[in-house]
XYZ file of C-alpha atoms in Angstrom:
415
model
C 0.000 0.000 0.000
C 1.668 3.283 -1.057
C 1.210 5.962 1.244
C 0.081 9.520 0.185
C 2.223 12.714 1.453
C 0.936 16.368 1.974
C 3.023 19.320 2.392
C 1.571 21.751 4.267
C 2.616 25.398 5.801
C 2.181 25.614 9.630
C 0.767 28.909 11.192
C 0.092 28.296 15.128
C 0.837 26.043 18.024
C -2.136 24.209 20.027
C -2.649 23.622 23.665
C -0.496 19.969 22.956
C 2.147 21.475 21.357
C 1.423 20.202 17.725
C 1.911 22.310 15.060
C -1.119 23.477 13.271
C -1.377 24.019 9.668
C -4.836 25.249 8.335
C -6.111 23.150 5.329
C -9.367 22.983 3.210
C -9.918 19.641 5.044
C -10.215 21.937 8.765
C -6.828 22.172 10.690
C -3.812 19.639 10.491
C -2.049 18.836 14.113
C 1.369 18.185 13.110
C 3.819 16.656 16.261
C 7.611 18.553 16.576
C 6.555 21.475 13.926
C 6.810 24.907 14.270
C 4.725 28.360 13.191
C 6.544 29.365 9.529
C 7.874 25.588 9.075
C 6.867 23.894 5.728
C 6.446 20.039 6.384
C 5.657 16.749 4.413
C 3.410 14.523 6.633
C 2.373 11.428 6.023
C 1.994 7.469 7.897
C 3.128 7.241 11.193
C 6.570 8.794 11.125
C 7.691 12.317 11.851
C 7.113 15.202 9.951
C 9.974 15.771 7.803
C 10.888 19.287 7.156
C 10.861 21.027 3.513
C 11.740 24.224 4.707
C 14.623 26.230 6.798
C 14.236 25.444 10.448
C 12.069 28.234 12.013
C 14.623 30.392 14.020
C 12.230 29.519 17.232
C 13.610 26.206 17.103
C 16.214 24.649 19.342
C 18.445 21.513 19.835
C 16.523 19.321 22.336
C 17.923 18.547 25.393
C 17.345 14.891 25.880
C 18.306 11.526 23.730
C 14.684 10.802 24.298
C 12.469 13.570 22.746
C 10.260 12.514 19.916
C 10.324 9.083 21.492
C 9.645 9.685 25.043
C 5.668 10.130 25.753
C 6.712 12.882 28.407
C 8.194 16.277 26.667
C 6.105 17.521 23.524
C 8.472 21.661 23.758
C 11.904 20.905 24.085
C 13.060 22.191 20.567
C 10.813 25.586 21.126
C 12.743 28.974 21.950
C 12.328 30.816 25.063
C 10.364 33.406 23.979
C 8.076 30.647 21.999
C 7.775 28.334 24.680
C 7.044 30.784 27.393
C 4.332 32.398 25.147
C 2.794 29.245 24.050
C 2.634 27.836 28.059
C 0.629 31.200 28.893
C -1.096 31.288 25.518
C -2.672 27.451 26.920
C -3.928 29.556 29.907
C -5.237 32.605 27.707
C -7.018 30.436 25.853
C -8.863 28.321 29.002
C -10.038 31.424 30.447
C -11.469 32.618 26.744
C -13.371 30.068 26.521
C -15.495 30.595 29.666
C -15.509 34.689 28.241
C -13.022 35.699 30.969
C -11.219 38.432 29.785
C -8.270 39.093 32.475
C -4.592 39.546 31.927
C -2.539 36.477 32.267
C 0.650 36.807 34.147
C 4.241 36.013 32.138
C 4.870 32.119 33.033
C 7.124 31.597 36.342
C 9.628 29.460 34.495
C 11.801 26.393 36.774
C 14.754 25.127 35.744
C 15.857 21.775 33.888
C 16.523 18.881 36.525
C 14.243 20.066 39.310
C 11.575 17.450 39.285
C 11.756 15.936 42.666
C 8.424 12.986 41.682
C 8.308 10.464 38.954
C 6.442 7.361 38.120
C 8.146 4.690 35.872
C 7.151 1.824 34.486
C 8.624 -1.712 34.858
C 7.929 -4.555 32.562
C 9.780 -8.153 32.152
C 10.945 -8.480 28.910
C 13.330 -11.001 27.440
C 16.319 -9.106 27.569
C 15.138 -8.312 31.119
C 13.732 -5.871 33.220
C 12.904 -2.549 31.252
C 12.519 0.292 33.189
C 11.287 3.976 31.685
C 8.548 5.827 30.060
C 5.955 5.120 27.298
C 6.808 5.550 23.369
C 5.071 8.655 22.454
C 0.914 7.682 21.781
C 1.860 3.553 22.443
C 1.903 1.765 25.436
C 5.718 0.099 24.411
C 8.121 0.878 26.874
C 11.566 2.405 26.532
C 14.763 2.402 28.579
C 15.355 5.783 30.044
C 19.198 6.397 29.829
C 18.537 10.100 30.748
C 16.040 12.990 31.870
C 16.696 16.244 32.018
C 13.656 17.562 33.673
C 14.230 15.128 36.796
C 16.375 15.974 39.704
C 19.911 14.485 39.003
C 19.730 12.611 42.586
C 16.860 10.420 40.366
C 18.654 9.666 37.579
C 21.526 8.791 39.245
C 19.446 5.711 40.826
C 17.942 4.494 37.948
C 20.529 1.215 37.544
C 19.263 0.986 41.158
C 15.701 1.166 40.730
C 15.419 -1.117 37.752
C 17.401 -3.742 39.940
C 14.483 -3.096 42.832
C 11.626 -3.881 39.922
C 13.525 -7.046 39.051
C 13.185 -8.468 42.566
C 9.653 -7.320 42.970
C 8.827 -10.428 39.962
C 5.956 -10.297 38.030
C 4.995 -9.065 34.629
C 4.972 -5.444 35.058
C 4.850 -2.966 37.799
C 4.634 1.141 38.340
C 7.401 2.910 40.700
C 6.603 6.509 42.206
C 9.229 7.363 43.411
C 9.587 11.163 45.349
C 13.395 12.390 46.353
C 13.052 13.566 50.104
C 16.414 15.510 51.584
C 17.122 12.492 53.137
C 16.973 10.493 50.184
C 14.776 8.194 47.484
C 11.261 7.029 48.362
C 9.436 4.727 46.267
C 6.385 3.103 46.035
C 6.210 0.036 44.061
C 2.589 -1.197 43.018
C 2.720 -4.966 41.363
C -0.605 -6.166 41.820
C -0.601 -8.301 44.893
C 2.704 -10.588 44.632
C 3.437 -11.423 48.339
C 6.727 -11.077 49.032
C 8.924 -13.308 50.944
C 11.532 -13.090 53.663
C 14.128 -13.022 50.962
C 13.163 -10.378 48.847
C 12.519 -8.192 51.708
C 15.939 -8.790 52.829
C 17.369 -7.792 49.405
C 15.082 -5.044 49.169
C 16.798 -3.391 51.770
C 20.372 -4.322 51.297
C 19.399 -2.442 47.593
C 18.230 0.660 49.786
C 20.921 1.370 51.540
C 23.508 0.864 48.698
C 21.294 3.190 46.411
C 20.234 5.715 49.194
C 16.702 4.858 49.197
C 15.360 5.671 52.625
C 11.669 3.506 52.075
C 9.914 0.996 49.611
C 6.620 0.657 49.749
C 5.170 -2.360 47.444
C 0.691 -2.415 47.100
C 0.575 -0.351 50.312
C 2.491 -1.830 52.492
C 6.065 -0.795 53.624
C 8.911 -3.132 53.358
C 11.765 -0.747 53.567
C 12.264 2.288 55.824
C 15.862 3.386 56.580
C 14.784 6.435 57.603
C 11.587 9.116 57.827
C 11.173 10.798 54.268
C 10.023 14.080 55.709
C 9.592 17.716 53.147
C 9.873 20.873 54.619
C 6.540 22.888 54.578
C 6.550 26.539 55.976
C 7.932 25.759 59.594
C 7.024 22.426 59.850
C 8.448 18.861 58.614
C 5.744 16.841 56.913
C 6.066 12.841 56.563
C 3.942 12.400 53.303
C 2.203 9.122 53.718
C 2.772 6.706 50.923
C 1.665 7.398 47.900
C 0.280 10.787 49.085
C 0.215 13.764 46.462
C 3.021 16.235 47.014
C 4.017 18.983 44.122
C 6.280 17.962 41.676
C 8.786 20.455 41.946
C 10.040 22.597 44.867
C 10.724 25.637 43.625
C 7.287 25.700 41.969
C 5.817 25.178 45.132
C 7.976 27.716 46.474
C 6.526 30.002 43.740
C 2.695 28.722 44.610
C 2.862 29.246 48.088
C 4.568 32.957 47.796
C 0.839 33.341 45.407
C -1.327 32.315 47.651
C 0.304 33.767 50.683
C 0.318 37.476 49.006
C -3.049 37.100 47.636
C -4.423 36.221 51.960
C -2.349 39.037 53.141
C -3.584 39.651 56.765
C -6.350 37.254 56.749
C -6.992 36.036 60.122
C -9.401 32.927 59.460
C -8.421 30.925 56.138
C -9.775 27.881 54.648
C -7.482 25.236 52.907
C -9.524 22.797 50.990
C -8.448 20.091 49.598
C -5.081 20.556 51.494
C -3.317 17.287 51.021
C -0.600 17.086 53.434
C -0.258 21.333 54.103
C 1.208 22.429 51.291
C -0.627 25.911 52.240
C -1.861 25.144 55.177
C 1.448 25.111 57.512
C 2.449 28.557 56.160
C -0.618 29.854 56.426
C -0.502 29.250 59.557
C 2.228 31.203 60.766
C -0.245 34.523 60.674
C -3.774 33.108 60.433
C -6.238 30.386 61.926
C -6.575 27.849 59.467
C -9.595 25.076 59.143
C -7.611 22.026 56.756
C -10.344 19.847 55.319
C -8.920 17.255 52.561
C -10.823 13.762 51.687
C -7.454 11.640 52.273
C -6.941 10.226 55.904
C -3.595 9.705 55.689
C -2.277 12.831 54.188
C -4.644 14.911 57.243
C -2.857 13.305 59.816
C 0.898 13.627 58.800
C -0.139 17.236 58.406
C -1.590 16.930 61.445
C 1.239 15.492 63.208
C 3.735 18.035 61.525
C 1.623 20.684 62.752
C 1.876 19.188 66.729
C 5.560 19.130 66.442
C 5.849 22.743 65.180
C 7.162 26.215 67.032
C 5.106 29.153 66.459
C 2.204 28.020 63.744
C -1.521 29.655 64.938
C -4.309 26.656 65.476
C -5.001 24.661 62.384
C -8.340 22.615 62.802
C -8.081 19.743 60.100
C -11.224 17.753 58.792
C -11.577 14.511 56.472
C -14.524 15.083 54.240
C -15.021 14.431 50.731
C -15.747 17.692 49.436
C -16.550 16.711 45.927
C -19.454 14.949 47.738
C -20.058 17.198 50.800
C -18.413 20.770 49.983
C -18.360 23.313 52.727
C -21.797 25.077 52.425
C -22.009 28.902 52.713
C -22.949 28.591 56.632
C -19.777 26.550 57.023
C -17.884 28.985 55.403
C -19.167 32.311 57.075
C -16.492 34.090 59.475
C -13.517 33.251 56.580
C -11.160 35.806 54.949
C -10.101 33.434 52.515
C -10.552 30.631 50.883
C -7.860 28.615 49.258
C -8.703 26.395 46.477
C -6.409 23.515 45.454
C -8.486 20.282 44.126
C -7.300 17.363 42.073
C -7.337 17.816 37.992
C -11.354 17.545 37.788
C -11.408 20.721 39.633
C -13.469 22.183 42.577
C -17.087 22.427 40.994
C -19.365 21.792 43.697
C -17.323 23.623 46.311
C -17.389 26.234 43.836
C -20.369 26.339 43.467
C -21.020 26.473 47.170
C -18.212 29.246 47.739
C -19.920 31.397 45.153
C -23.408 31.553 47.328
C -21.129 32.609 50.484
C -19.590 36.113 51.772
C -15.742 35.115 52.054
C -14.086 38.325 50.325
C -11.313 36.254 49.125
C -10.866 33.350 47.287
C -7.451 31.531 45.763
C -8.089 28.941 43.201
C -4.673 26.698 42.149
C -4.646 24.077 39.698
C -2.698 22.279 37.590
C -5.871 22.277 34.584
C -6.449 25.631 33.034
C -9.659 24.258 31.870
C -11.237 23.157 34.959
C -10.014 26.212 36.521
C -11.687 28.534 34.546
C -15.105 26.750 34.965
C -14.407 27.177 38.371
C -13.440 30.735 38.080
C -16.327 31.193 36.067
C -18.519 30.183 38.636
C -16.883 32.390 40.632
C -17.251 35.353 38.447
C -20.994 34.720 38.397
C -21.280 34.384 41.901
C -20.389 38.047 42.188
C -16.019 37.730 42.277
C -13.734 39.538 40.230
C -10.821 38.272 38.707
C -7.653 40.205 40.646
C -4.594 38.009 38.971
C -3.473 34.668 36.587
C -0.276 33.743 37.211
C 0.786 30.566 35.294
C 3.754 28.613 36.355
C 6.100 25.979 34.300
C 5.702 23.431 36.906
C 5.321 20.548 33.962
C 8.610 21.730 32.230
C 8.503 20.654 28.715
C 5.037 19.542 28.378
C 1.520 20.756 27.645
C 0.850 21.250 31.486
C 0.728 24.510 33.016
C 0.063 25.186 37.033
C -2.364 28.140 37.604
C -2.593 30.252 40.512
C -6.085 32.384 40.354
C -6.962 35.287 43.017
C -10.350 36.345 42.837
C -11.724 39.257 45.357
C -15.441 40.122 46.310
C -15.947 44.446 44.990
C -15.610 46.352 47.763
C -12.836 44.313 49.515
C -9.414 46.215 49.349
C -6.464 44.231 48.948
C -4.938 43.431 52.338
C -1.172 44.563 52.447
C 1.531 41.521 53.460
């Protein structure tokens, strides 16, 4: 079968990082091309370029890119791929008809990703352990990654050997880096483990500096307590539990949200994980924590015991996507912080709209979801007060948002 070949001109970049080209079929996503590029597309391989390389493009960074699932922007320019990041944001909040400027993106550098999930499988040349081909569910050994934090790379010999003894036919490993070194949760499916493996498990963690191993919920290894510093405290994350990818984006998040409560003396943090917000907040305010995971409230609880100086945090398991905090609940609050899961905060939105609180600080990681929040917002009588997007995701389509919206009438309360 022969297969046909278009050339085509491309114009734009969309929210994935294709290149678009407009044709009289409707528009043409085109993967690796850049605005002012001429291509030849075609089958299943990579555009292949007709004309001079657009002077936006770049030598990629990694081995990997155009194979590896992850990056989709490593050959853009700075000025391209800071534009494009915002222009995803731009474009979220047009959509809902919310017409606010959008912040420059608060860039982080290369090798700063302190979380990563890899895959395992047993092939027969062995254990592989990486990332997904780009759209396939093949693996591919991952010699290198210049988004993660060099301390991970550094260990991957050591965590493909930990996959291998873990058996079976594939298996994921999160694994977080922790000042004190690697954790990594293993999930396999429900092989038991033996004496054996246990004991090799943790002869392989303390030659790799790997301070726990946690395999299908249940820790095997722990050399040491994998604790994160958050505002004054030290949190143990529980297992598993959702912390932000990188630290100096979370750095940059916190600073956000911290400006936008000023001298708020009662603040809600909902959906608070393990106090991301919630322990500096509470250095100058009262803050009610309320997050549907058990585990992750009570290591923020106990980090908040064993810290000097923080004002009373009350913390709450509830499922607020089920039961949000209704507008009675929420009376007596300055501010309201924001911070669900990808699917967003609709209901609670929806609830914190119908309520009095004069401030409210929405952060997500999905532009979309947070402008149908926002827009609920909007209609509930807020006004957008700032957008500022940060390169959390470096190198892919994700962006981090950090929204402040203000009741009229409310001035802005000084630091």
């Amino acid at each position: 079968m022969t297969t046909e070949f278009d050339e085509i001109d491309i114009a734009r970049l969309g929210a994935q990082g294709d290149g678009i080209a407009e044709t009289a079929a409707g528009p043409r996503y085109v993967p690796f091309a850049l605005p002012g590029e001429r291509v030849r597309v075609g089958g299943e391989g990579l555009p292949e370029l007709l004309s001079s390389p657009s002077t936006d493009r770049q030598q990629p960074l990694c081995r990997h890119f155009t194979t590896c699932g992850g990056c989709v922007a490593q050959h853009m320019s700075e000025p391209l791929y800071a534009g494009w990041k915002r222009g995803i944001v731009v474009e979220a909040l047009r959509q809902r008809s919310l017409d606010t400027e959008v912040g420059p993106l608060l860039r982080v550098a290369a090798g700063t990703r302190r979380r990563a999930t890899f895959a395992a499988r047993q092939e027969s040349g062995g254990i592989v352990l990486g990332y997904h081909r780009r759209r396939s569910h093949e693996l591919f050994a991952v010699e290198e990654c210049p988004v993660l934090q060099p301390g991970i790379v550094a260990r991957l010999a050591g965590l493909r050997a930990i996959a291998a003894r873990l058996g079976g036919r594939e298996s994921r490993l999160t694994v977080l880096l922790t000042p004190v070194g690697l954790d990594v949760i293993a999930e396999v499916g429900g092989a038991r483990l033996g004496a054996r493996v246990a004991a090799e498990l943790a002869r392989l963690a303390a030659e790799e500096g790997i301070v726990r191993i946690c395999v299908d919920g249940e820790i095997i290894v722990e050399l040491a307590k994998p604790a994160l510093a958050m505002g004054d405290a030290s949190v143990e994350p529980p297992p598993g539990a959702f912390v932000q990818a990188v630290a100096e984006a979370e750095a940059a998040m916190v600073d956000c949200v911290l400006a936008a409560a000023g001298k708020a003396k009662r603040v809600a943090d909902l959906f608070c994980g393990v106090g991301t917000f919630t322990l500096p907040l509470a250095r100058r305010a009262r803050v009610l924590a309320v997050d549907g995971e058990e585990k992750a409230i009570a290591a923020l609880g106990a980090a908040a015991r064993h810290a000097q100086g923080l004002k009373p945090i009350e913390t709450k398991v509830r499922d607020l996507f089920r039961i949000p905090l209704s507008p009675k609940e929420l009376e007596g609050f300055d501010a309201v912080v924001l911070d669900p899961a990808r699917a967003g905060a609709e209901a609670q939105a929806r609830q914190l709209a119908r309520s009095g609180v004069p401030v409210a600080i929405c952060v997500s990681c999905n532009p979309g979801t947070l402008a149908r929040d926002a827009r609920i917002l909007v209609d509930g009588g807020y006004t957008l007060e700032s957008i500022v997007p940060i390169d959390q995701f470096l190198y892919s389509h994700h962006v981090e948002v950090v929204c402040v919206l203000r009741r009229p009438g409310r001035a802005r309360p000084s630091r």
